[in-house]
Coordinates of C-alpha atoms and ligand atoms in Angstrom, one line a residue:
X1 CA 77.1 5.9 -83.7
X2 CA 77.6 3.4 -81.1
X3 CA 80.7 1.5 -79.6
X4 CA 79.5 -2.0 -78.4
X5 CA 78.4 -4.4 -80.5
X6 CA 76.4 -7.6 -79.1
X7 CA 75.3 -10.7 -80.4
X8 CA 73.7 -13.6 -78.9
X9 CA 76.9 -15.6 -78.1
X10 CA 79.3 -12.6 -76.4
X11 CA 79.9 -8.6 -76.1
X12 CA 82.2 -6.5 -77.2
X13 CA 84.1 -3.9 -78.6
X14 CA 86.3 -3.2 -81.7
X15 CA 90.1 -1.8 -81.7
X16 CA 89.0 1.7 -83.2
X17 CA 85.6 2.2 -81.1
X18 CA 87.6 1.3 -78.0
X19 CA 90.5 3.7 -79.2
X20 CA 87.8 6.6 -78.7
X21 CA 86.0 5.6 -75.8
X22 CA 89.6 5.7 -74.0
X23 CA 89.4 8.9 -75.0
X24 CA 92.7 11.4 -74.2
X25 CA 94.8 9.0 -72.1
X26 CA 98.1 9.3 -72.7
X27 CA 100.4 11.1 -70.2
X28 CA 101.8 14.1 -70.5
X29 CA 105.1 13.1 -70.0
X30 CA 105.1 10.1 -72.0
X31 CA 106.5 8.2 -69.1
X32 CA 104.4 5.2 -67.4
X33 CA 102.3 4.8 -70.6
X34 CA 101.2 1.4 -70.2
X35 CA 100.1 2.1 -66.2
X36 CA 97.8 5.1 -68.2
X37 CA 96.2 2.8 -70.4
X38 CA 95.4 0.9 -67.8
X39 CA 94.2 3.5 -65.6
X40 CA 91.9 4.9 -67.9
X41 CA 90.5 1.5 -69.0
X42 CA 89.8 1.0 -65.3
X43 CA 87.8 4.3 -64.8
X44 CA 86.0 3.4 -67.7
X45 CA 85.0 0.2 -66.4
X46 CA 84.3 1.5 -63.1
X47 CA 82.3 4.0 -64.3
X48 CA 79.9 1.9 -65.8
X49 CA 81.2 3.5 -69.6
X50 CA 82.6 0.1 -70.3
X51 CA 80.2 -2.4 -69.6
X52 CA 80.9 -5.4 -67.6
X53 CA 81.9 -8.9 -69.8
X54 CA 83.0 -7.1 -72.4
X55 CA 85.1 -8.9 -74.3
X56 CA 88.2 -6.0 -75.4
X57 CA 90.3 -6.3 -78.5
X58 CA 93.1 -8.5 -78.7
X59 CA 96.6 -6.9 -77.9
X60 CA 97.9 -6.5 -81.8
X61 CA 94.4 -5.1 -82.4
X62 CA 94.5 -2.2 -79.7
X63 CA 98.2 -1.9 -80.5
X64 CA 97.3 -0.9 -83.7
X65 CA 94.2 1.4 -83.5
X66 CA 96.4 2.9 -80.3
X67 CA 99.2 3.0 -82.1
X68 CA 101.4 2.3 -79.6
X69 CA 103.6 -0.8 -79.0
X70 CA 102.1 -4.2 -78.4
X71 CA 104.4 -4.4 -75.7
X72 CA 102.6 -1.6 -74.1
X73 CA 99.2 -3.2 -74.3
X74 CA 100.3 -6.1 -73.1
X75 CA 101.4 -5.1 -70.1
X76 CA 98.4 -2.5 -69.7
X77 CA 96.7 -5.6 -69.9
X78 CA 98.8 -7.2 -67.9
X79 CA 98.3 -4.6 -64.5
X80 CA 94.4 -5.0 -65.6
X81 CA 94.6 -8.7 -65.6
X82 CA 96.8 -7.9 -61.3
X83 CA 94.1 -5.7 -60.3
X84 CA 90.6 -8.0 -61.3
X85 CA 89.9 -5.6 -63.8
X86 CA 90.1 -7.9 -66.9
X87 CA 89.5 -11.6 -66.3
X88 CA 91.5 -14.1 -69.6
X89 CA 91.2 -17.4 -70.6
X90 CA 94.2 -18.8 -72.6
X91 CA 93.8 -18.3 -76.3
X92 CA 90.4 -16.8 -76.0
X93 CA 90.6 -13.1 -75.0
X94 CA 90.0 -10.7 -71.9
X95 CA 86.6 -10.0 -70.1
X96 CA 85.8 -6.9 -68.2
X97 CA 84.6 -7.2 -64.3
X98 CA 84.7 -5.9 -61.2
X99 CA 87.5 -6.3 -59.1
X100 CA 86.8 -8.7 -56.0
X101 CA 85.7 -6.9 -53.0
X102 CA 84.0 -4.0 -55.0
X103 CA 80.5 -4.6 -54.8
X104 CA 80.6 -5.8 -51.1
X105 CA 82.1 -2.6 -50.9
X106 CA 79.5 -2.1 -48.0
X107 CA 77.1 0.6 -46.7
X108 CA 79.1 3.5 -48.3
X109 CA 80.6 2.6 -51.3
X110 CA 79.8 5.4 -53.4
X111 CA 77.1 3.6 -54.8
X112 CA 75.4 3.9 -51.6
X113 CA 77.1 6.2 -50.0
X114 CA 74.5 7.0 -47.0
X115 CA 75.0 8.9 -44.2
X116 CA 78.7 8.8 -44.5
X117 CA 79.7 12.4 -43.8
X118 CA 82.9 12.3 -44.7
X119 CA 82.5 11.9 -48.1
X120 CA 81.3 14.6 -50.7
X121 CA 78.7 13.5 -52.8
X122 CA 78.8 15.3 -56.3
X123 CA 77.9 13.0 -57.9
X124 CA 74.3 12.9 -57.7
X125 CA 73.0 16.1 -58.5
X126 CA 70.1 16.5 -55.9
X127 CA 68.8 18.5 -52.8
X128 CA 68.0 16.6 -49.0
X129 CA 64.2 16.6 -48.4
X130 CA 62.2 19.4 -47.6
X131 CA 62.1 17.9 -43.7
X132 CA 59.2 19.3 -42.5
X133 CA 56.9 19.3 -45.0
X134 CA 58.1 15.6 -45.7
X135 CA 57.3 14.6 -42.2
X136 CA 54.0 16.1 -42.1
X137 CA 52.5 14.9 -45.4
X138 CA 53.9 11.3 -44.1
X139 CA 51.3 11.8 -41.2
X140 CA 48.9 12.3 -43.5
X141 CA 49.6 9.6 -45.3
X142 CA 49.3 7.4 -43.0
X143 CA 45.6 8.1 -42.5
X144 CA 45.1 8.4 -45.9
X145 CA 46.8 4.8 -46.3
X146 CA 43.2 3.0 -44.4
X147 CA 41.0 3.8 -47.5
X148 CA 43.5 1.4 -49.3
X149 CA 43.8 -1.5 -46.9
X150 CA 40.9 -3.3 -48.1
X151 CA 41.9 -4.0 -51.6
X152 CA 44.9 -6.3 -52.9
X153 CA 46.9 -2.5 -53.1
X154 CA 48.2 -3.6 -56.8
X155 CA 47.8 -1.3 -59.7
X156 CA 49.7 -0.8 -62.6
X157 CA 49.1 2.5 -63.5
X158 CA 49.5 3.8 -60.1
X159 CA 46.7 5.4 -57.7
X160 CA 44.1 7.6 -59.9
X161 CA 45.0 10.0 -56.2
X162 CA 48.0 10.4 -57.5
X163 CA 47.5 10.3 -60.9
X164 CA 44.9 13.6 -60.7
X165 CA 47.7 15.3 -58.5
X166 CA 50.0 14.9 -61.2
X167 CA 47.8 15.7 -63.6
X168 CA 46.2 18.9 -62.3
X169 CA 50.1 20.0 -62.1
X170 CA 50.5 19.6 -65.3
X171 CA 47.2 21.5 -66.5
X172 CA 48.3 24.7 -64.1
X173 CA 52.3 24.9 -65.6
X174 CA 49.6 25.5 -69.0
X175 CA 49.0 21.8 -70.0
X176 CA 45.5 20.7 -69.4
X177 CA 45.8 16.5 -68.3
X178 CA 43.1 14.5 -67.2
X179 CA 44.2 11.9 -64.9
X180 CA 43.8 9.2 -67.3
X181 CA 47.0 10.3 -69.4
X182 CA 49.3 9.9 -66.3
X183 CA 51.0 6.9 -65.5
X184 CA 53.2 6.6 -62.0
X185 CA 56.3 4.9 -62.0
X186 CA 59.2 4.5 -59.7
X187 CA 60.6 7.8 -60.7
X188 CA 62.1 9.8 -63.8
X189 CA 64.8 7.2 -65.0
X190 CA 62.1 3.7 -64.3
X191 CA 59.7 6.0 -66.9
X192 CA 62.3 6.4 -69.8
X193 CA 63.1 2.9 -69.1
X194 CA 59.5 1.8 -70.0
X195 CA 59.0 4.2 -72.7
X196 CA 61.8 2.8 -74.4
X197 CA 60.8 -0.6 -73.4
X198 CA 57.4 0.5 -75.3
X199 CA 58.7 2.0 -78.4
X200 CA 62.0 1.0 -79.1
X201 CA 63.1 -2.6 -80.6
X202 CA 67.0 -3.5 -80.5
X203 CA 68.6 -2.4 -83.5
X204 CA 66.7 1.0 -83.6
X205 CA 68.7 4.3 -83.5
X206 CA 67.4 6.7 -80.8
X207 CA 68.6 10.6 -81.2
X208 CA 70.0 11.7 -78.1
X209 CA 71.5 15.3 -76.8
X210 CA 75.3 15.6 -76.5
X211 CA 76.2 15.6 -73.6
X212 CA 73.3 14.5 -71.9
X213 CA 72.1 12.3 -68.8
X214 CA 74.3 9.0 -68.5
X215 CA 71.6 6.7 -67.0
X216 CA 69.6 7.4 -69.9
X217 CA 72.4 6.7 -72.2
X218 CA 72.7 3.3 -70.1
X219 CA 68.5 2.8 -70.3
X220 CA 69.3 3.1 -74.8
X221 CA 72.1 0.8 -74.5
X222 CA 70.1 -1.5 -71.8
X223 CA 67.6 -1.8 -74.6
X224 CA 70.3 -2.6 -77.3
X225 CA 68.7 0.1 -79.4
X226 CA 71.6 2.5 -80.6
X227 CA 72.5 5.9 -79.9
X228 CA 72.6 9.1 -82.3
X229 CA 73.8 12.0 -80.5
X230 CA 73.7 15.4 -81.6
X231 CA 76.1 18.0 -80.1
X232 CA 74.4 20.9 -78.2
X233 CA 76.2 23.8 -78.9
X234 CA 78.5 26.2 -77.5
X235 CA 77.0 29.6 -77.2
X236 CA 77.7 32.3 -75.2
X237 CA 80.6 31.7 -72.1
X238 CA 79.7 28.1 -70.6
X239 CA 76.9 28.3 -71.7
X240 CA 74.9 25.9 -74.6
X241 CA 72.0 25.6 -76.3
X242 CA 70.2 23.3 -79.3
X243 CA 70.6 23.5 -83.1
X244 CA 67.3 22.7 -84.1
X245 CA 68.8 22.5 -87.9
X246 CA 71.1 20.3 -86.7
X247 CA 68.6 18.1 -84.9
X248 CA 66.5 18.4 -87.6
X249 CA 69.0 16.8 -89.6
X250 CA 69.6 13.9 -87.6
X251 CA 66.3 12.6 -87.6
X252 CA 66.2 12.6 -91.3
X253 CA 69.5 11.3 -92.0
X254 CA 69.2 8.9 -89.5
X255 CA 65.8 8.2 -89.3
X256 CA 65.9 7.5 -85.3
X257 CA 62.8 5.9 -83.8
X258 CA 62.5 7.8 -80.8
X259 CA 64.6 11.3 -79.7
X260 CA 64.9 11.4 -76.5
X261 CA 65.6 15.3 -75.3
X262 CA 66.2 17.1 -71.9
X263 CA 64.9 20.9 -72.9
X264 CA 64.1 21.8 -69.5
X265 CA 67.9 22.1 -68.2
X266 CA 69.2 19.8 -69.6
X267 CA 71.1 18.1 -67.3
X268 CA 74.2 18.4 -67.5
X269 CA 74.7 21.5 -69.2
X270 CA 71.5 23.8 -68.0
X271 CA 70.9 24.8 -71.1
X272 CA 66.7 25.8 -71.8
X273 CA 64.9 25.5 -75.3
X274 CA 63.4 28.5 -75.6
X275 CA 58.9 28.6 -76.3
X276 CA 59.7 28.6 -80.9
X277 CA 62.3 25.8 -80.5
X278 CA 59.6 23.6 -78.5
X279 CA 57.1 23.9 -81.3
X280 CA 59.7 23.6 -84.0
X281 CA 60.1 20.2 -82.2
X282 CA 56.7 19.1 -82.2
X283 CA 56.2 20.3 -85.9
X284 CA 59.2 18.1 -86.2
X285 CA 57.9 15.3 -84.7
X286 CA 54.1 15.5 -86.5
X287 CA 56.4 15.8 -89.8
X288 CA 58.1 12.7 -90.0
X289 CA 56.1 10.7 -86.8
X290 CA 59.6 10.6 -84.8
X291 CA 58.1 10.9 -80.9
X292 CA 60.1 12.7 -78.7
X293 CA 60.4 11.2 -75.1
X294 CA 60.7 14.8 -73.1
X295 CA 62.9 14.3 -69.4
X296 CA 61.1 17.2 -67.6
X297 CA 62.7 15.6 -64.0
X298 CA 64.6 18.9 -63.8
X299 CA 61.5 21.8 -64.7
X300 CA 60.4 22.5 -61.6
X301 CA 63.9 23.9 -60.9
X302 CA 63.4 27.0 -62.9
X303 CA 65.8 29.7 -60.8
X304 CA 65.1 33.5 -63.2
X305 CA 62.4 33.7 -65.3
X306 CA 59.1 31.6 -65.8
X307 CA 59.6 28.6 -67.6
X308 CA 58.7 28.2 -71.0
X309 CA 55.5 25.9 -71.5
X310 CA 56.1 22.2 -71.4
X311 CA 56.9 21.1 -75.1
X312 CA 53.6 18.9 -75.1
X313 CA 52.0 22.3 -74.9
X314 CA 53.2 23.2 -78.0
X315 CA 50.6 22.0 -80.1
X316 CA 50.2 17.9 -79.0
X317 CA 48.4 17.7 -76.0
X318 CA 46.5 15.0 -76.1
X319 CA 49.4 13.4 -79.0
X320 CA 50.8 10.1 -78.8
X321 CA 53.8 11.7 -79.9
X322 CA 54.8 12.9 -77.4
X323 CA 55.7 10.9 -74.2
X324 CA 56.8 13.0 -71.2
X325 CA 58.4 12.0 -68.3
X326 CA 58.9 13.4 -65.1
X327 CA 60.0 13.2 -61.2
X328 CA 59.5 13.9 -57.9
X329 CA 63.1 13.5 -57.2
X330 CA 65.0 16.8 -57.6
X331 CA 62.4 19.1 -56.9
X332 CA 61.2 17.0 -53.7
X333 CA 62.9 13.9 -52.8
X334 CA 65.2 11.7 -54.7
X335 CA 64.2 8.8 -51.7
X336 CA 60.4 9.4 -52.5
X337 CA 61.5 7.1 -56.0
X338 CA 58.3 8.3 -57.3
X339 CA 58.2 9.5 -61.6
X340 CA 55.6 9.7 -63.9
X341 CA 55.4 9.2 -67.6
X342 CA 52.2 12.2 -69.5
X343 CA 51.2 11.2 -72.6
X344 CA 47.5 10.0 -75.1
X345 CA 45.4 8.2 -72.9
X346 CA 45.7 4.9 -75.4
X347 CA 49.8 4.6 -74.6
X348 CA 49.4 4.9 -71.7
X349 CA 47.2 2.0 -71.5
X350 CA 50.0 0.4 -73.7
X351 CA 52.7 1.2 -71.5
X352 CA 51.2 0.0 -68.1
X353 CA 50.7 -3.4 -69.9
X354 CA 54.0 -3.6 -70.6
X355 CA 55.0 -2.9 -67.1
X356 CA 53.7 -6.1 -66.1
X357 CA 57.0 -7.7 -67.6
X358 CA 59.0 -5.5 -64.6
X359 CA 57.1 -4.7 -61.8
X360 CA 53.4 -4.4 -60.9
X361 CA 53.0 -1.1 -59.9
X362 CA 54.4 1.4 -56.9
X363 CA 54.2 1.0 -53.4
X364 CA 50.8 2.4 -52.3
X365 CA 52.0 4.2 -49.1
X366 CA 54.9 6.2 -51.0
X367 CA 52.2 7.6 -53.5
X368 CA 50.0 8.6 -51.0
X369 CA 52.9 10.8 -49.2
X370 CA 53.4 12.2 -53.2
X371 CA 49.9 13.0 -53.4
X372 CA 50.0 15.0 -51.0
X373 CA 53.3 16.7 -51.9
X374 CA 52.6 17.2 -55.6
X375 CA 49.2 18.2 -54.1
X376 CA 50.7 21.5 -51.9
X377 CA 54.4 21.7 -54.0
X378 CA 54.2 25.6 -54.6
X379 CA 55.5 26.8 -51.3
X380 CA 58.4 23.8 -51.8
X381 CA 59.1 24.8 -55.3
X382 CA 59.8 28.6 -54.4
X383 CA 61.8 27.7 -51.5
X384 CA 63.9 25.3 -53.9
X385 CA 64.3 27.4 -56.3
X386 CA 65.6 30.8 -54.0
X387 CA 68.0 28.2 -52.0
X388 CA 69.0 27.1 -55.6
X389 CA 69.1 30.2 -57.1
X390 CA 71.6 31.8 -54.0
X391 CA 73.4 28.3 -53.8
X392 CA 74.2 29.0 -58.0
X393 CA 75.8 31.9 -57.1
X394 CA 78.1 31.2 -54.3
X395 CA 79.6 28.6 -56.3
X396 CA 80.1 30.7 -58.9
X397 CA 81.2 33.6 -57.0
X398 CA 83.8 30.8 -55.2
X399 CA 84.9 28.9 -58.6
X400 CA 85.7 32.1 -60.0
X401 CA 88.0 32.7 -57.3
X402 CA 89.7 29.6 -57.1
X403 CA 89.7 28.6 -60.4
X404 CA 90.0 31.2 -62.6
X405 CA 91.0 29.4 -65.6
X406 CA 87.7 27.4 -66.1
X407 CA 84.5 28.2 -67.5
X408 CA 81.5 27.4 -65.4
X409 CA 77.6 27.7 -67.1
X410 CA 75.4 29.9 -65.3
X411 CA 72.6 27.9 -66.2
X412 CA 68.8 29.4 -65.1
X413 CA 67.9 26.1 -63.6
X414 CA 68.3 22.4 -62.9
X415 CA 71.1 21.4 -60.0
X416 CA 74.4 21.5 -61.8
X417 CA 77.1 23.7 -63.5
X418 CA 79.3 22.4 -66.3
X419 CA 82.0 23.2 -66.4
X420 CA 85.2 23.9 -69.5
X421 CA 88.4 23.0 -67.6
X422 CA 90.2 24.3 -70.1
X423 CA 92.1 20.9 -70.5
X424 CA 91.0 17.8 -71.1
X425 CA 91.6 16.3 -67.7
X426 CA 87.8 15.8 -66.0
X427 CA 88.7 11.7 -66.2
X428 CA 92.1 12.4 -63.7
X429 CA 90.4 15.2 -61.6
X430 CA 87.9 12.6 -60.9
X431 CA 90.5 10.3 -59.5
X432 CA 91.7 12.5 -58.0
X433 CA 89.1 13.8 -56.4
X434 CA 88.2 10.4 -55.2
X435 CA 90.9 10.0 -52.9
X436 CA 90.1 13.3 -51.4
X437 CA 86.5 11.8 -50.2
X438 CA 85.1 14.4 -53.4
X439 CA 82.7 11.8 -55.9
X440 CA 82.4 13.3 -59.3
X441 CA 81.3 12.7 -62.3
X442 CA 83.1 13.4 -65.0
X443 CA 82.9 14.9 -68.2
X444 CA 82.6 11.5 -70.2
X445 CA 80.2 10.2 -68.3
X446 CA 77.6 12.5 -70.2
X447 CA 79.0 11.5 -73.8
X448 CA 79.5 9.0 -75.9
X449 CA 83.5 7.9 -77.1
X450 CA 85.3 9.2 -74.7
X451 CA 83.9 12.9 -75.5
X452 CA 84.0 16.0 -73.0
X453 CA 87.2 15.0 -71.1
X454 CA 87.4 19.1 -71.3
X455 CA 84.6 19.4 -69.2
X456 CA 83.0 18.5 -65.8
X457 CA 79.5 18.8 -64.4
X458 CA 79.9 20.0 -60.6
X459 CA 76.2 20.6 -59.0
X460 CA 75.6 23.2 -56.4
X461 CA 73.5 20.5 -54.1
X462 CA 75.8 21.1 -51.4
X463 CA 75.1 22.7 -47.8
X464 CA 76.0 26.1 -47.7
X465 CA 78.7 24.9 -45.0
X466 CA 80.3 22.0 -46.8
X467 CA 80.7 24.0 -50.1
X468 CA 84.2 24.8 -49.2
X469 CA 86.0 22.1 -47.0
X470 CA 85.0 20.3 -50.9
X471 CA 86.4 23.0 -52.9
X472 CA 89.8 23.0 -50.4
X473 CA 89.2 18.9 -51.2
X474 CA 89.0 20.0 -55.2
X475 CA 92.2 22.3 -55.0
X476 CA 94.1 19.9 -53.5
X477 CA 92.7 16.9 -56.8
X478 CA 93.5 20.1 -59.0
X479 CA 97.4 20.3 -57.8
X480 CA 97.9 16.2 -57.7
X481 CA 96.7 15.4 -61.1
X482 CA 99.6 14.0 -62.3
X483 CA 100.0 11.4 -60.2
X484 CA 96.5 10.5 -59.7
X485 CA 94.7 7.0 -59.8
X486 CA 91.2 7.4 -60.7
X487 CA 88.3 6.1 -58.3
X488 CA 89.0 1.7 -57.7
X489 CA 85.0 1.7 -56.8
X490 CA 82.2 2.2 -59.2
X491 CA 80.4 5.8 -58.8
X492 CA 76.6 6.0 -59.1
X493 CA 75.0 9.0 -61.0
X494 CA 72.0 11.0 -61.1
Ligands
PLP5 C1 67.4 14.5 -66.9 C2 67.0 13.1 -65.6 N1 66.4 12.7 -66.0 C3 65.6 11.5 -65.2 C4 67.2 11.3 -63.7 C5 66.4 10.0 -63.2 O1 65.2 10.5 -62.3 P1 64.9 9.9 -60.6 O2 65.6 9.8 -59.5 O3 63.8 10.3 -60.6 O4 64.8 8.1 -61.3 C6 67.2 12.0 -63.4 C7 68.5 12.1 -62.4 O5 69.4 12.7 -62.0 C8 67.7 13.0 -64.6 O6 68.9 14.5 -64.5

């Protein structure tokens, strides 16, 4: 299922796909229907769910698909034109755009919320740096730099020392790995994009969990490929799990070029795939020749039981059929912008050759810093796990008191709760929260076709003293939903 048709001339979205993407947008009272439609379109554009320069359906077609009058759609489009979200050319259609001014929103826009203490950023599920360890490693890295200054500093595959450190960490986690199986990237997202660029062609299908990590969905779309969503099934209250029969059937029926999966504390549900499930996945990949792109970005953040072995350890340690991507962002710090790809050595070289089309390697100093940190990761991991388990339990306790109607997951790892709000109001809640200076990612960011409007991802990454004021603001937002207008600036999510 994919929503967006692109061709050489223009990108456009059909009326039925658009109606699906809009989801449940109608106002509860039926009044203000054009404004509500305009609000939802604005949110989709600012949220990145509806790409820029996308031609929207003609008024008559959309009116038909939504079963509203043409006047309603015409009025909504007029509001969007006035607000700078649509631009039209007489007689030829309307296209999405960002309103003037939002791109220049400044240093503390939600796309770049640096040091803005008035914002509660819960759109990024990410922790502050482990400051002491980072400072120490940075001082050591400056010393280490000397050994590199005589060379040109380029390396498509990454510094050998860092590749070796990442390989040692995989080996310590139960997956024997050599440095030639590792390629260093500018973060997990860059790793995903590189693997897609190597293995997927425009028009191919890519199997994804539903819900899943939004920037991966964007990367699949940016590659011109189509997502095949496989639902994660609700299990007990708030929890989700893979139905591997469904995954198997989707691989058989849709013949995807690749399956992108996040088996370790899946973003956003927090679900963890057990060892038997991992074994089945690898067997499926082998049987059908479908490569697995396994995203381990959250794998180190297990809060309770020991983690299952990495997927590739289940019968494919040297196979190019399993390509694992990982990142220093969640266990260490997003600001490092260091990630990696682990797969068979020949595939590493193939991906490395392709990388030159985008960039020519990572910064040496950051790689030296990451080497020091990864070589001494265990104390940081232990501290992180304890800190996060306490933060998760604290937030769950406070939510139980504050929003008794919400049903949150209780994940065994990762950084976020996935909350069933009990009603399809996530986008409106996110809009209302934005007015209270709380940035959030609405449920539909994590899905296709407007799904997950009942859900909210809520990270437990805020400092303890900021949880209470953030919850106070969420309470205000929850009680002002009906007046909510979606946010007015684009929001980045991680
Ligand atoms: C599942 C998943 N994959 C990849 C990434 C991107 O990681 P990075 O910040 O290293 O690019 C994230 C970040 O939120 C993530 O949650």
